[in-house]
Structures are given as C-alpha cells and as structure tokens.
C-alpha cells in the first residue's frame, strides 16, 4: 500500500475518537452478553472470544514472551550449565527472549528442550530453528522468519530463500514411505544437526511428521499465481472477523472499541491482508500462500476475531520500536520488533554453547522420555489449568513436572513457572459451596477505591461493559490467588503432590500479575491517571489479554 493510501486510511471513520460500536449506537447489549444485566462472560464465552487459535491449531503464543532464566538476577553469568524445559512451548517467543537476554559474557552451556503436542507448532518451530542455525544473512533470515511465523501470505522470494537455506539440512530426513511402507506412528526418526563446534539441534519425529515437514516446505503448490495480499485473501474467500451480524459483528466492534483510535486502521488492515507488514512497504503482486497456514495449498485456516500476533510479545516493548514511517502502525512496529528479536537470536546462537531438542509429545509423557534429566527451569505455560484440553491440570501438572525440577540443594534458584490465565473462571465455575462462594465474591467484588481508580483511567462516558472489563486491569486480585491455592483440593479431584513443592516466597523470573497496571491507584492524582500509567492501561486494554492471569513460580522444598 502506498504512503498516499495510508494517509487516506488514517482518516477512516474508525480512526476517530468519537467512533462507537454499533451496539452502543443502537443502545443495546452486545450479542455476546445477555440482553439484560450485562453479566460477566463465563469461562467458555471468554475462551471463545479471546481464543488466539486458528481452527484446531494454536499457532500464536497467547501470553507475552518472558525470559525464563533471568540469569543475572539468579544463578549468575558464570554458571557452568543450565537445563531448560519448555513443556508446552506453543512457539519460540520465550526461548528467543531467554537467549537474547543472556549476559554477553556468559559461558554457560545450555541444554534446551522444546516440546508441544501439536505437530503443526513443532514443525513450524523446527523450521524456524533450522533457519536461525543456518543463517548467513541474519537480517534477511529474520525478515523471512517473521513472514513465515505470523503472515498467512509470504513474499515468493522468502519461501524460496527458506527452502534453499535449510533444504541441505533435511537431505537425510525421510520424506515419504516407500511402496511397502506405512506411516507407522510408533516408529520415531531421530536427527541431530551440529552447527559450528558448540551447538546442536536434535529432533525426534514420526514418519508421518517427517512427511508433513517435507510437504510443508517443498510440496505446497499455491492454487493461484503470486498476487497482492488482499487479492490472495479475496480469491480464497477468507472470512474477516467483521463479516456477518450478531456475535461476529459485535465481537469485532468490541475489539475495535478497546483499541486506541489510531490503532484501529492497522488492526483492520491486518485482518484484510492477514500479513504482519508495515504501512508504506510494497504490496506488489509477489505474495503467495504461506504453507505454514495453508498446508498443501488449500484448506486455509480461518482466523478468530481476537487472533492477534501482538499477544505474543510485550506490547510496551513493541511500541518503543522506532523503525517505520507511521507512529501508530502497531503491526508495522510488531514486524520490526520481532524481526529485530529474531535477528539478535540468530547472532546470539553463533556465540553460545547451546543444545536444543525438539519433541512432539503430550506433556504427560515427558518424564518417561527425559528419564533422569533434572532441569534448572521448567516453563509449564498454562498446563496447570488445561482441563479444557483434556491434558494435565493444576496439581497433576506439579506431580508430572515437579519431580523433573532440580532440588534446592542442587540449585537453590531452580524454578518451575506456570501461568493461570483462566484463574478467575476456574474458581467461579468450580466453587459450589455457599460459604466459600461468598468468600470468592468478596475477593473479586470492586470496592469504592476500585471504582474511583477506574474512573481515573476511563472517562465517565465509558459504557458499563468497558468499565467492568477495564477494572480487571486495575484491581488487586492477589486475594483471589490465595483463595484458589488454599482450596486447590476443591478444584481438582486428583489433588496430590508426589514431592514437596510450593510457590516461591519471592518471584525472581516474572511478575505475579504482569498483565495488570502496576500500582494503579498510587499513580492517580486529583482523579487523573499519570501519563505513563494511562499509556500502560491503554496498551494492556487494547491487546485483549487476560488481566487476571496469575504467574506462579514453584520451588521444591
């Protein structure tokens, strides 16, 4: 899109401060809320609305990337060896953030295990890792990596560059079974690549997954010639989040209403083109379908309205990016930020003693696969409350992964990090006893101070639904976590702990509530939020994050 067209887009009605969603203009409740009472969304409604997956695959990380080591603040840069397990990685964002934040003088030998049970995620991440380890031009590789990772359409030259760059590394990997062979899901193919004198990448895939990798990279034939991104999306009849009426339209309007006015054009453009690419950069007829999103060149994966690459990275850091012509082009800034992070990752890999292993397994199977291996860090993601995905949940997560964590005698800083994005709803839906339910309501109900605080961050004219949602980024919910933890046996019938393990008294990896405004009431004077606090609220509120997400750092006792 040319710069002149960008200026026209920035004057669109949705970019104006006085724009309002249709349900507000029509003085009605949104379709996703009851007609009367504006009750809070229940857990399933919230999951549906904030679902970041594409059909059945979770191709975006849905929590901002964190450094799971914080080496300088914990063991120190002179530590000899560190073992890190990403038990349900969901992507490379946490690994990239961790590697990029390592002290420049570190000589630590790193063993990193990346696991996810979704083969689409694993094959994508394996591709990105091969790109990073084999890169000759770190900038060009990083640009292609962002396209491959986050855009449904990719410049034709990028796909060619990817296949030619990593193709030689895959020459020994079996592609398709012979005439008398089958896709035996029990037979595993193992491969280790060595890069330089100190780095390795190891994977273990089934024969079927090997074939999918080759199809992904070498046998996807686009059904259309190269076109512009919008022409590609039109030819494929990709559904946009604002198509239709009722829930879809109201969902989309609510998403726009949460954004700063000048971000709305960028968000709409992202869904029109389904690419992460700055305004003003060429959108010529040289884009083809990204095989990461369109395996075999058909069967495109429809985006959910709330699918958002911005959720994968710290939004404040993204907005600090200075590249790009348009200051409010949040997806352009996202492109530059992730490109810079991936480029730094490529360059750090060249200097580190690092050994990465990639597996595609259910987290329950990791103790057997990694028998005897003890880890200094375990990133459990949100496995602690993943009952909705029929996998290990709260205490079984501790039973499964806890024994794999080093004891305090071996490493007093060893930590298992878990996230509880649906803590609010887990408690609300599973606590049936009247007395405890009353305690829960007391823990979450806004008091007069909370109401005064939200009044400093949102104008009096803000609708009730927006004020209730905004309050979740400001209210202190620590009492809710303590309530959950002290009643954990009530939420999980399989409650047990194989080893003594408990939350650390002081977290040293990630803040307990990173998706909430820091000290919101203390940053208000005369009923007005300080500029930095207001900006923090606006950014968090805009990204549709789950503000009641509680991060917990566990340590063996």
Coordinates of C-alpha atoms in Angstrom, one line a residue:
X1 CA 0.0 0.0 0.0
X2 CA 1.4 3.4 -1.0
X3 CA 2.0 6.1 1.6
X4 CA -0.7 8.3 0.0
X5 CA -3.2 5.5 0.5
X6 CA -2.0 5.2 4.1
X7 CA -2.9 8.8 4.7
X8 CA -6.4 8.2 3.4
X9 CA -6.8 5.1 5.6
X10 CA -5.8 7.1 8.7
X11 CA -8.8 9.4 8.1
X12 CA -11.2 6.5 8.1
X13 CA -14.3 6.7 10.5
X14 CA -12.9 4.0 12.8
X15 CA -9.8 6.1 13.4
X16 CA -11.8 8.9 15.0
X17 CA -12.1 9.4 18.8
X18 CA -15.9 9.7 18.6
X19 CA -16.3 6.3 16.8
X20 CA -18.6 3.9 18.6
X21 CA -19.6 0.3 18.2
X22 CA -22.9 -0.4 16.5
X23 CA -24.3 -2.0 19.7
X24 CA -23.6 1.2 21.6
X25 CA -25.0 3.5 18.9
X26 CA -28.1 1.3 18.9
X27 CA -28.3 1.3 22.7
X28 CA -28.3 -2.4 23.1
X29 CA -26.2 -5.1 24.8
X30 CA -23.6 -6.8 22.6
X31 CA -24.7 -10.1 21.2
X32 CA -22.2 -12.0 23.4
X33 CA -23.8 -10.7 26.6
X34 CA -27.3 -11.3 27.9
X35 CA -29.8 -8.7 26.8
X36 CA -30.3 -7.6 30.4
X37 CA -27.9 -7.3 33.3
X38 CA -24.6 -7.2 31.3
X39 CA -23.4 -10.2 33.3
X40 CA -19.6 -11.1 33.1
X41 CA -18.7 -13.6 30.4
X42 CA -18.4 -17.1 31.7
X43 CA -15.3 -19.2 31.1
X44 CA -16.4 -20.7 27.8
X45 CA -17.6 -17.3 26.4
X46 CA -14.3 -15.7 27.4
X47 CA -12.2 -18.5 25.9
X48 CA -14.2 -18.3 22.7
X49 CA -13.9 -14.5 22.5
X50 CA -10.2 -14.3 23.3
X51 CA -9.2 -17.6 21.5
X52 CA -6.0 -17.0 19.6
X53 CA -6.0 -20.3 17.7
X54 CA -6.5 -20.9 14.0
X55 CA -9.1 -23.7 13.7
X56 CA -7.6 -26.5 15.9
X57 CA -4.0 -25.3 16.0
X58 CA -2.6 -22.7 18.4
X59 CA -0.2 -21.0 16.0
X60 CA 0.2 -17.9 18.2
X61 CA 1.6 -17.7 21.7
X62 CA -1.2 -16.2 23.7
X63 CA 0.9 -14.8 26.6
X64 CA 3.7 -12.2 26.2
X65 CA 7.2 -13.6 25.9
X66 CA 9.3 -13.9 29.1
X67 CA 12.9 -14.6 29.9
X68 CA 12.6 -17.8 31.9
X69 CA 16.2 -17.7 33.2
X70 CA 16.9 -14.2 34.4
X71 CA 20.4 -15.5 34.8
X72 CA 22.0 -12.3 36.1
X73 CA 19.4 -12.0 38.8
X74 CA 19.6 -15.7 39.8
X75 CA 22.5 -18.1 39.3
X76 CA 24.8 -15.5 37.6
X77 CA 26.5 -15.4 34.2
X78 CA 29.4 -17.7 35.3
X79 CA 27.1 -20.7 35.9
X80 CA 28.6 -23.8 34.2
X81 CA 25.5 -25.5 32.9
X82 CA 21.7 -24.9 32.7
X83 CA 18.9 -27.2 31.6
X84 CA 15.7 -25.6 30.5
X85 CA 12.4 -27.4 29.6
X86 CA 9.5 -25.7 27.7
X87 CA 6.9 -28.4 28.4
X88 CA 4.2 -26.9 26.2
X89 CA 6.1 -24.3 24.2
X90 CA 3.4 -23.1 21.8
X91 CA 6.2 -21.2 19.9
X92 CA 9.7 -19.9 20.1
X93 CA 8.9 -16.5 21.8
X94 CA 10.0 -17.5 25.3
X95 CA 13.2 -19.2 24.0
X96 CA 14.1 -16.2 21.9
X97 CA 13.5 -13.8 24.8
X98 CA 15.6 -16.0 27.1
X99 CA 18.5 -16.4 24.8
X100 CA 18.6 -12.7 23.8
X101 CA 18.6 -11.6 27.5
X102 CA 21.6 -13.8 28.4
X103 CA 24.6 -11.8 29.7
X104 CA 27.0 -11.1 26.9
X105 CA 29.9 -12.6 28.9
X106 CA 28.1 -15.9 29.7
X107 CA 29.9 -19.1 29.1
X108 CA 27.0 -21.2 30.4
X109 CA 26.3 -24.5 28.5
X110 CA 22.6 -24.6 27.7
X111 CA 20.5 -27.7 27.2
X112 CA 17.1 -26.6 25.9
X113 CA 14.1 -29.0 25.5
X114 CA 11.2 -27.7 23.4
X115 CA 8.0 -29.7 23.5
X116 CA 4.5 -29.3 22.2
X117 CA 1.9 -31.9 21.4
X118 CA 0.7 -30.1 18.3
X119 CA 2.7 -31.2 15.3
X120 CA 1.9 -28.1 13.3
X121 CA 3.5 -26.0 16.0
X122 CA 6.5 -28.3 16.3
X123 CA 7.2 -28.4 12.6
X124 CA 6.9 -24.7 12.3
X125 CA 9.3 -24.2 15.2
X126 CA 11.8 -26.7 13.8
X127 CA 11.8 -24.8 10.5
X128 CA 12.4 -21.5 12.3
X129 CA 15.2 -23.1 14.4
X130 CA 16.9 -24.5 11.3
X131 CA 16.6 -21.1 9.7
X132 CA 18.3 -19.5 12.7
X133 CA 21.1 -22.0 13.0
X134 CA 22.0 -22.0 9.2
X135 CA 21.6 -18.2 8.6
X136 CA 24.3 -16.5 6.6
X137 CA 22.5 -13.1 6.4
X138 CA 20.8 -12.6 9.8
X139 CA 18.6 -9.7 8.6
X140 CA 17.2 -11.4 5.5
X141 CA 16.6 -14.6 7.5
X142 CA 14.9 -12.7 10.3
X143 CA 12.5 -11.0 7.8
X144 CA 11.6 -14.3 6.3
X145 CA 11.1 -15.8 9.7
X146 CA 8.5 -13.1 10.7
X147 CA 6.6 -13.7 7.5
X148 CA 6.7 -17.5 7.9
X149 CA 5.6 -17.2 11.5
X150 CA 2.9 -14.6 11.5
X151 CA 1.6 -13.9 8.0
X152 CA -0.8 -16.0 6.0
X153 CA 0.8 -14.8 2.8
X154 CA 4.5 -14.6 2.2
X155 CA 6.7 -12.9 -0.4
X156 CA 7.6 -15.5 -3.1
X157 CA 11.3 -14.8 -2.7
X158 CA 11.1 -15.6 1.1
X159 CA 9.7 -19.1 0.6
X160 CA 12.4 -19.8 -2.0
X161 CA 15.1 -18.5 0.4
X162 CA 13.8 -20.7 3.2
X163 CA 13.7 -23.9 1.2
X164 CA 17.2 -23.3 -0.3
X165 CA 18.7 -22.4 3.0
X166 CA 17.5 -25.3 5.1
X167 CA 17.0 -27.9 2.3
X168 CA 20.5 -29.3 2.6
X169 CA 20.0 -29.9 6.3
X170 CA 17.0 -32.1 5.5
X171 CA 18.5 -34.3 2.9
X172 CA 18.8 -37.3 5.3
X173 CA 15.4 -36.9 6.7
X174 CA 12.9 -39.5 5.2
X175 CA 10.2 -37.8 3.2
X176 CA 7.6 -40.3 2.1
X177 CA 7.3 -44.0 2.9
X178 CA 8.1 -46.5 0.1
X179 CA 5.6 -48.6 -1.7
X180 CA 5.6 -51.3 1.0
X181 CA 6.0 -48.9 4.0
X182 CA 3.3 -47.3 6.1
X183 CA 3.1 -44.2 8.3
X184 CA 3.9 -46.1 11.4
X185 CA 3.1 -43.6 14.2
X186 CA 5.2 -45.7 16.7
X187 CA 8.4 -45.6 14.7
X188 CA 10.5 -42.5 15.5
X189 CA 13.1 -40.9 13.3
X190 CA 15.9 -39.0 15.2
X191 CA 18.2 -36.5 13.7
X192 CA 20.9 -34.3 15.2
X193 CA 22.5 -31.4 13.4
X194 CA 25.8 -29.9 14.5
X195 CA 26.5 -26.2 13.9
X196 CA 30.0 -24.9 14.5
X197 CA 31.9 -26.5 17.3
X198 CA 29.5 -26.0 20.2
X199 CA 25.8 -26.1 19.0
X200 CA 23.4 -28.8 18.1
X201 CA 19.8 -29.2 17.2
X202 CA 18.1 -32.5 17.8
X203 CA 14.6 -33.7 16.9
X204 CA 12.6 -36.9 17.0
X205 CA 9.7 -37.2 14.6
X206 CA 7.3 -39.9 13.5
X207 CA 7.5 -40.9 9.8
X208 CA 4.2 -39.1 9.3
X209 CA 5.6 -35.9 10.8
X210 CA 8.7 -36.2 8.6
X211 CA 6.4 -36.3 5.6
X212 CA 4.4 -33.3 6.8
X213 CA 7.7 -31.4 7.1
X214 CA 8.5 -32.1 3.5
X215 CA 5.0 -31.2 2.4
X216 CA 5.2 -28.0 4.4
X217 CA 8.4 -26.8 2.8
X218 CA 8.7 -28.4 -0.6
X219 CA 5.4 -29.7 -1.9
X220 CA 2.9 -27.0 -1.2
X221 CA 1.7 -25.6 -4.6
X222 CA -0.3 -22.4 -4.4
X223 CA -3.5 -22.6 -6.4
X224 CA -3.1 -19.0 -7.6
X225 CA -0.1 -17.2 -9.1
X226 CA 1.6 -14.6 -7.0
X227 CA -0.8 -11.7 -6.1
X228 CA -1.1 -8.9 -3.7
X229 CA -2.1 -10.0 -0.1
X230 CA -5.6 -8.5 -0.5
X231 CA -6.1 -10.3 -3.8
X232 CA -5.0 -13.6 -2.3
X233 CA -7.4 -13.2 0.6
X234 CA -10.2 -12.3 -1.8
X235 CA -9.5 -15.3 -4.0
X236 CA -9.5 -17.6 -1.0
X237 CA -12.7 -16.0 0.3
X238 CA -11.1 -15.7 3.7
X239 CA -13.6 -14.8 6.4
X240 CA -13.0 -11.5 8.1
X241 CA -13.9 -11.0 11.7
X242 CA -16.4 -8.3 10.9
X243 CA -18.3 -10.5 8.3
X244 CA -21.9 -11.2 9.2
X245 CA -24.0 -10.0 12.0
X246 CA -24.7 -10.8 15.7
X247 CA -21.8 -12.2 17.6
X248 CA -19.2 -11.8 14.8
X249 CA -20.0 -8.1 14.2
X250 CA -20.3 -7.3 17.9
X251 CA -17.2 -9.2 18.8
X252 CA -15.3 -7.2 16.2
X253 CA -16.8 -3.8 17.3
X254 CA -15.8 -4.6 20.9
X255 CA -12.2 -5.4 19.8
X256 CA -12.0 -2.1 17.9
X257 CA -13.6 -0.2 20.9
X258 CA -10.8 -1.4 23.2
X259 CA -8.1 0.0 20.9
X260 CA -6.6 3.5 20.9
X261 CA -8.4 5.2 18.0
X262 CA -5.2 5.4 15.8
X263 CA -4.6 1.7 16.1
X264 CA -7.9 0.6 14.6
X265 CA -6.9 1.1 11.0
X266 CA -3.8 -1.0 11.5
X267 CA -5.9 -3.8 13.1
X268 CA -8.5 -3.7 10.3
X269 CA -5.7 -3.7 7.7
X270 CA -4.1 -6.7 9.4
X271 CA -7.3 -8.7 9.0
X272 CA -7.8 -7.6 5.4
X273 CA -4.4 -8.7 4.3
X274 CA -3.6 -11.3 7.1
X275 CA 0.1 -10.2 7.0
X276 CA 2.3 -8.5 9.5
X277 CA 4.0 -5.9 7.4
X278 CA 4.5 -2.1 7.8
X279 CA 2.4 0.5 6.2
X280 CA 4.2 2.1 3.2
X281 CA 6.1 -1.2 2.3
X282 CA 5.4 -2.7 -1.1
X283 CA 2.3 -4.8 -1.5
X284 CA 3.0 -5.8 -5.1
X285 CA 1.9 -9.0 -6.9
X286 CA 4.6 -11.1 -5.4
X287 CA 2.9 -12.8 -2.5
X288 CA 1.9 -16.4 -2.3
X289 CA 0.1 -18.6 0.3
X290 CA 2.2 -19.4 3.3
X291 CA 2.4 -23.2 3.7
X292 CA 2.6 -22.7 7.5
X293 CA -1.1 -21.6 7.3
X294 CA -2.1 -23.4 4.0
X295 CA -0.7 -26.9 4.0
X296 CA -0.8 -28.4 0.5
X297 CA -2.0 -25.1 -0.9
X298 CA -5.7 -25.5 0.2
X299 CA -7.8 -25.7 3.3
X300 CA -6.9 -22.3 4.7
X301 CA -7.2 -21.8 8.4
X302 CA -9.8 -19.2 9.4
X303 CA -8.8 -16.6 12.0
X304 CA -10.7 -16.0 15.1
X305 CA -11.7 -12.3 15.7
X306 CA -9.3 -11.9 18.6
X307 CA -6.4 -13.7 16.9
X308 CA -3.6 -11.2 17.4
X309 CA 0.2 -11.6 17.0
X310 CA 0.6 -8.7 19.4
X311 CA -0.4 -11.0 22.2
X312 CA 2.9 -12.9 21.9
X313 CA 5.3 -10.1 22.8
X314 CA 5.4 -7.3 25.5
X315 CA 3.3 -4.6 24.0
X316 CA 5.2 -1.8 25.7
X317 CA 8.5 -3.0 24.1
X318 CA 6.8 -3.3 20.7
X319 CA 5.6 0.3 20.9
X320 CA 9.1 1.5 21.8
X321 CA 10.3 0.3 18.3
X322 CA 11.4 3.4 16.4
X323 CA 11.5 1.9 12.9
X324 CA 8.7 2.6 10.4
X325 CA 7.1 5.7 8.9
X326 CA 3.8 5.5 10.8
X327 CA 3.9 6.1 14.6
X328 CA 0.5 4.3 15.1
X329 CA 1.2 1.4 12.8
X330 CA 1.2 -1.1 15.6
X331 CA 1.6 -4.1 13.3
X332 CA 4.4 -2.5 11.5
X333 CA 6.1 -1.9 14.8
X334 CA 5.4 -5.6 15.6
X335 CA 7.1 -6.6 12.4
X336 CA 10.2 -4.6 13.2
X337 CA 10.3 -5.7 16.8
X338 CA 10.0 -9.5 16.1
X339 CA 12.5 -9.1 13.2
X340 CA 15.0 -7.5 15.5
X341 CA 14.5 -10.1 18.2
X342 CA 14.9 -13.0 15.7
X343 CA 18.0 -11.3 14.2
X344 CA 19.5 -11.0 17.7
X345 CA 18.6 -14.6 18.3
X346 CA 20.5 -15.7 15.2
X347 CA 23.5 -13.8 16.2
X348 CA 23.5 -15.0 19.8
X349 CA 23.3 -18.6 18.7
X350 CA 26.6 -18.2 16.9
X351 CA 28.4 -17.4 20.2
X352 CA 26.7 -19.8 22.6
X353 CA 27.3 -23.4 23.7
X354 CA 23.7 -24.4 23.2
X355 CA 22.0 -27.7 22.5
X356 CA 18.3 -27.6 21.5
X357 CA 16.0 -30.7 21.4
X358 CA 12.5 -30.5 19.8
X359 CA 9.8 -33.1 20.6
X360 CA 6.1 -33.5 19.8
X361 CA 4.6 -35.3 22.8
X362 CA 1.9 -34.9 25.4
X363 CA 3.4 -33.3 28.5
X364 CA 2.4 -36.4 30.5
X365 CA 4.9 -38.4 28.5
X366 CA 7.9 -36.2 29.2
X367 CA 9.1 -37.8 32.5
X368 CA 9.5 -41.1 30.6
X369 CA 11.1 -39.5 27.5
X370 CA 13.5 -37.4 29.7
X371 CA 14.0 -40.0 32.4
X372 CA 16.7 -38.9 34.8
X373 CA 17.1 -35.4 33.4
X374 CA 16.8 -32.6 36.0
X375 CA 16.0 -29.1 35.0
X376 CA 17.0 -25.7 36.3
X377 CA 13.9 -24.1 34.8
X378 CA 10.6 -25.6 33.6
X379 CA 8.2 -23.4 31.7
X380 CA 4.9 -25.2 32.2
X381 CA 2.9 -22.5 30.3
X382 CA -0.8 -22.8 31.2
X383 CA -0.8 -26.6 31.7
X384 CA -1.8 -26.1 35.3
X385 CA -5.4 -25.4 34.3
X386 CA -5.7 -27.1 31.0
X387 CA -8.5 -29.5 31.9
X388 CA -10.4 -28.0 29.0
X389 CA -7.9 -29.6 26.6
X390 CA -8.0 -33.0 28.3
X391 CA -4.4 -32.8 29.4
X392 CA -2.7 -32.5 32.8
X393 CA -4.3 -29.9 35.1
X394 CA -3.3 -28.0 38.2
X395 CA -1.9 -30.5 40.7
X396 CA -1.2 -33.3 38.2
X397 CA 1.0 -30.7 36.4
X398 CA 3.0 -30.4 39.6
X399 CA 3.0 -34.2 40.0
X400 CA 4.2 -34.7 36.4
X401 CA 6.7 -31.9 36.0
X402 CA 7.7 -31.2 39.6
X403 CA 10.0 -34.3 40.0
X404 CA 11.9 -33.1 36.9
X405 CA 12.9 -29.9 38.7
X406 CA 16.2 -29.8 40.5
X407 CA 16.0 -29.7 44.3
X408 CA 17.1 -26.7 46.3
X409 CA 20.3 -28.5 47.4
X410 CA 21.4 -28.8 43.8
X411 CA 20.2 -25.4 42.6
X412 CA 18.5 -23.1 45.1
X413 CA 17.3 -21.0 42.1
X414 CA 15.7 -23.9 40.2
X415 CA 12.1 -22.8 39.3
X416 CA 9.0 -24.1 37.6
X417 CA 7.0 -21.3 36.1
X418 CA 3.3 -21.8 35.4
X419 CA 0.5 -19.4 34.2
X420 CA -3.1 -19.4 35.2
X421 CA -4.9 -17.3 32.6
X422 CA -8.4 -18.6 33.5
X423 CA -7.9 -18.5 37.2
X424 CA -10.9 -16.2 37.6
X425 CA -13.2 -18.6 35.8
X426 CA -11.8 -21.8 37.3
X427 CA -12.7 -20.5 40.7
X428 CA -16.1 -19.1 39.7
X429 CA -17.3 -22.3 37.9
X430 CA -16.0 -24.9 40.3
X431 CA -16.6 -23.4 43.8
X432 CA -20.1 -24.6 44.7
X433 CA -20.1 -24.4 48.5
X434 CA -22.1 -21.4 49.6
X435 CA -19.6 -20.2 52.3
X436 CA -16.6 -20.4 50.0
X437 CA -18.6 -18.9 47.2
X438 CA -19.3 -15.9 49.4
X439 CA -15.5 -15.6 50.1
X440 CA -14.8 -15.7 46.4
X441 CA -17.3 -12.9 45.6
X442 CA -15.8 -10.8 48.3
X443 CA -12.3 -11.3 46.8
X444 CA -13.4 -10.2 43.3
X445 CA -16.0 -7.5 44.0
X446 CA -14.9 -3.9 43.4
X447 CA -14.9 -1.7 46.4
X448 CA -15.2 2.1 46.5
X449 CA -11.5 2.6 45.9
X450 CA -11.6 0.3 42.8
X451 CA -14.4 2.3 41.4
X452 CA -12.6 5.6 42.0
X453 CA -9.5 4.1 40.2
X454 CA -11.3 3.0 37.1
X455 CA -12.8 6.5 36.9
X456 CA -9.3 7.9 36.6
X457 CA -8.4 5.6 33.6
X458 CA -11.7 5.6 31.7
X459 CA -13.9 8.7 31.1
X460 CA -17.4 8.9 32.8
X461 CA -19.0 8.4 29.3
X462 CA -17.4 4.9 29.0
X463 CA -20.1 2.2 28.8
X464 CA -20.6 -0.2 31.6
X465 CA -19.2 -3.2 29.7
X466 CA -16.0 -1.3 29.1
X467 CA -15.7 -0.2 32.7
X468 CA -16.2 -3.7 34.1
X469 CA -13.6 -5.1 31.7
X470 CA -11.2 -2.3 32.3
X471 CA -11.4 -2.8 36.1
X472 CA -9.8 -6.2 35.7
X473 CA -6.6 -4.5 34.6
X474 CA -6.6 -2.4 37.8
X475 CA -8.0 -4.4 40.7
X476 CA -5.7 -6.3 43.1
X477 CA -6.6 -10.0 42.7
X478 CA -4.0 -11.4 44.9
X479 CA -6.7 -12.5 47.4
X480 CA -8.2 -14.5 44.5
X481 CA -5.0 -16.4 44.0
X482 CA -4.6 -17.1 47.7
X483 CA -8.2 -18.3 47.8
X484 CA -7.5 -20.7 44.9
X485 CA -4.3 -22.0 46.3
X486 CA -5.7 -22.6 49.8
X487 CA -8.6 -24.5 48.3
X488 CA -6.8 -26.3 45.5
X489 CA -8.1 -29.7 46.6
X490 CA -11.7 -28.4 45.9
X491 CA -10.9 -27.6 42.3
X492 CA -9.2 -30.8 41.4
X493 CA -10.4 -34.2 42.5
X494 CA -7.0 -35.7 41.7
X495 CA -5.2 -33.3 44.0
X496 CA -1.9 -34.7 45.3
X497 CA 1.8 -33.9 45.3
X498 CA 4.4 -36.6 44.7
X499 CA 7.1 -34.3 46.1
X500 CA 7.0 -31.3 48.4
X501 CA 6.7 -28.2 46.2
X502 CA 5.3 -24.8 46.9
X503 CA 5.2 -21.2 45.5
X504 CA 8.4 -19.3 46.0
X505 CA 8.2 -16.6 48.7
X506 CA 9.6 -14.0 46.2
X507 CA 9.3 -14.4 42.4
X508 CA 12.5 -13.7 40.5
X509 CA 11.5 -14.7 36.9
X510 CA 8.2 -13.0 36.1
X511 CA 5.9 -10.7 38.0
X512 CA 2.8 -12.3 39.6
X513 CA 0.4 -10.2 37.6
X514 CA 2.3 -8.9 34.5
X515 CA -0.9 -8.1 32.6
X516 CA -2.2 -5.6 35.1
X517 CA -1.3 -2.0 35.5
X518 CA 1.4 -1.6 38.2
X519 CA 0.2 0.3 41.3
X520 CA -2.7 1.8 39.5
X521 CA -4.2 3.8 42.5
X522 CA -0.8 5.2 43.5
X523 CA -0.4 6.7 40.1
X524 CA -3.5 8.8 40.2
X525 CA -3.6 12.4 41.3
X526 CA -6.7 14.6 41.5
X527 CA -8.7 11.9 39.8
X528 CA -6.4 11.7 36.8
X529 CA -4.0 8.8 36.0
X530 CA -0.4 9.7 35.4
X531 CA 0.5 9.7 31.7
X532 CA 2.8 6.6 31.9
X533 CA 0.1 4.7 33.9
X534 CA -2.6 5.7 31.4
X535 CA -0.5 4.6 28.5
X536 CA 0.2 1.2 30.2
X537 CA -3.5 0.8 30.8
X538 CA -4.3 1.7 27.2
X539 CA -1.8 -0.8 25.8
X540 CA -2.9 -3.7 28.0
X541 CA -6.6 -3.0 27.5
X542 CA -6.0 -2.9 23.7
X543 CA -4.3 -6.3 23.3
X544 CA -7.3 -8.3 24.7
X545 CA -5.0 -10.0 27.2
X546 CA -6.4 -11.9 30.2
X547 CA -5.7 -9.5 33.0
X548 CA -6.5 -12.0 35.7
X549 CA -3.6 -14.2 34.5
X550 CA -1.5 -15.2 37.6
X551 CA 2.1 -16.4 37.1
X552 CA 3.4 -18.6 39.8
X553 CA 7.0 -19.7 40.4
X554 CA 7.2 -23.1 42.1
X555 CA 10.2 -24.5 44.0
X556 CA 10.9 -27.8 45.5
X557 CA 11.0 -27.8 49.3

